[in-house]
Amino acid sequence: MKDLSKRIALYPGTFDPITNGHLDIAERAIQIFDHLIIAVAVNPAKQTLFSEQERIKLIEKAVEGLGSFEVTSFSGLTASFAELKGVRAIIRGLRMISDFEYEFQMALMNRKLKPDADTVFLMPSEKYTYLSSSTIKDIARHQGQIDCFVPKAVAEALREKFGGKK
Ligand code: ADP
């Protein structure tokens, strides 16, 4: 039986890798919901730097001790996974207006596919609005300083992939 007294939300994303911006959104979401499922979207058509298991591990380390989080992965439609998990809310982050069009379209499509789930958009702290996983990977690839943008374990994992100094 599903526990309907708990407000559970799903935060899906590629998380390749998780950044402090993603973490900021997850921490805001857990203030509103009782439990947050952070789910790594596995899309074979999308090439990622980190494997599914690596991405899960890095998220687990980042949220350890921060609240009631579950970290998992899924493939296929977000709406189907939301149905499977019985969630009523899908969390997405909005950094700036450029995110809006894509997110708006996705949110409406997901609601069409799963009418009883709504997308809840959260805005990160201003200092993370310019942060993206791809920018971080570019900086790390060129041995730039990434420690202030990502959790510690992610910075170490990126240095392992690309080399680079602390
Ligand atoms: P996807 O491929 O599903 O967009 P991402 O890992 O890039 O996966 O992002 C997952 C979600 O987190 C998206 O809603 C995205 O807008 C949001 N997000 C990414 N970076 C940040 C950030 N720096 N601040 C707030 N939200 C972010």
PDB file of C-alpha atoms in Angstrom, residues 92-109 111 119-124 129:
ATOM      1  CA  ARG A  92      12.336  21.060 -12.077  1.00  0.00           C
ATOM      2  CA  GLY A  93      14.724  23.956 -11.693  1.00  0.00           C
ATOM      3  CA  LEU A  94      14.390  27.227 -13.563  1.00  0.00           C
ATOM      4  CA  ARG A  95      17.607  29.170 -13.865  1.00  0.00           C
ATOM      5  CA  MET A  96      16.580  31.861 -16.285  1.00  0.00           C
ATOM      6  CA  ILE A  97      14.090  32.692 -18.940  1.00  0.00           C
ATOM      7  CA  SER A  98      16.000  30.579 -21.486  1.00  0.00           C
ATOM      8  CA  ASP A  99      15.046  27.439 -19.516  1.00  0.00           C
ATOM      9  CA  PHE A 100      11.402  28.403 -19.587  1.00  0.00           C
ATOM     10  CA  GLU A 101      10.252  27.455 -23.077  1.00  0.00           C
ATOM     11  CA  TYR A 102      11.581  23.907 -22.954  1.00  0.00           C
ATOM     12  CA  GLU A 103      10.464  23.346 -19.357  1.00  0.00           C
ATOM     13  CA  PHE A 104       6.993  24.768 -20.039  1.00  0.00           C
ATOM     14  CA  GLN A 105       6.511  22.436 -22.998  1.00  0.00           C
ATOM     15  CA  MET A 106       7.731  19.429 -20.981  1.00  0.00           C
ATOM     16  CA  ALA A 107       5.526  20.284 -18.024  1.00  0.00           C
ATOM     17  CA  LEU A 108       2.404  20.505 -20.164  1.00  0.00           C
ATOM     18  CA  MET A 109       3.234  17.299 -22.008  1.00  0.00           C
ATOM     19  CA  ARG A 111       0.545  16.688 -17.411  1.00  0.00           C
ATOM     20  CA  THR A 119       5.432  20.148 -12.313  1.00  0.00           C
ATOM     21  CA  VAL A 120       6.681  22.409  -9.555  1.00  0.00           C
ATOM     22  CA  PHE A 121       9.359  24.870 -10.642  1.00  0.00           C
ATOM     23  CA  LEU A 122      11.874  26.109  -8.133  1.00  0.00           C
ATOM     24  CA  MET A 123      14.412  28.880  -8.611  1.00  0.00           C
ATOM     25  CA  PRO A 124      17.899  28.408  -7.230  1.00  0.00           C
ATOM     26  CA  THR A 129      21.705  30.681 -12.078  1.00  0.00           C
TER      27      THR A 129
END
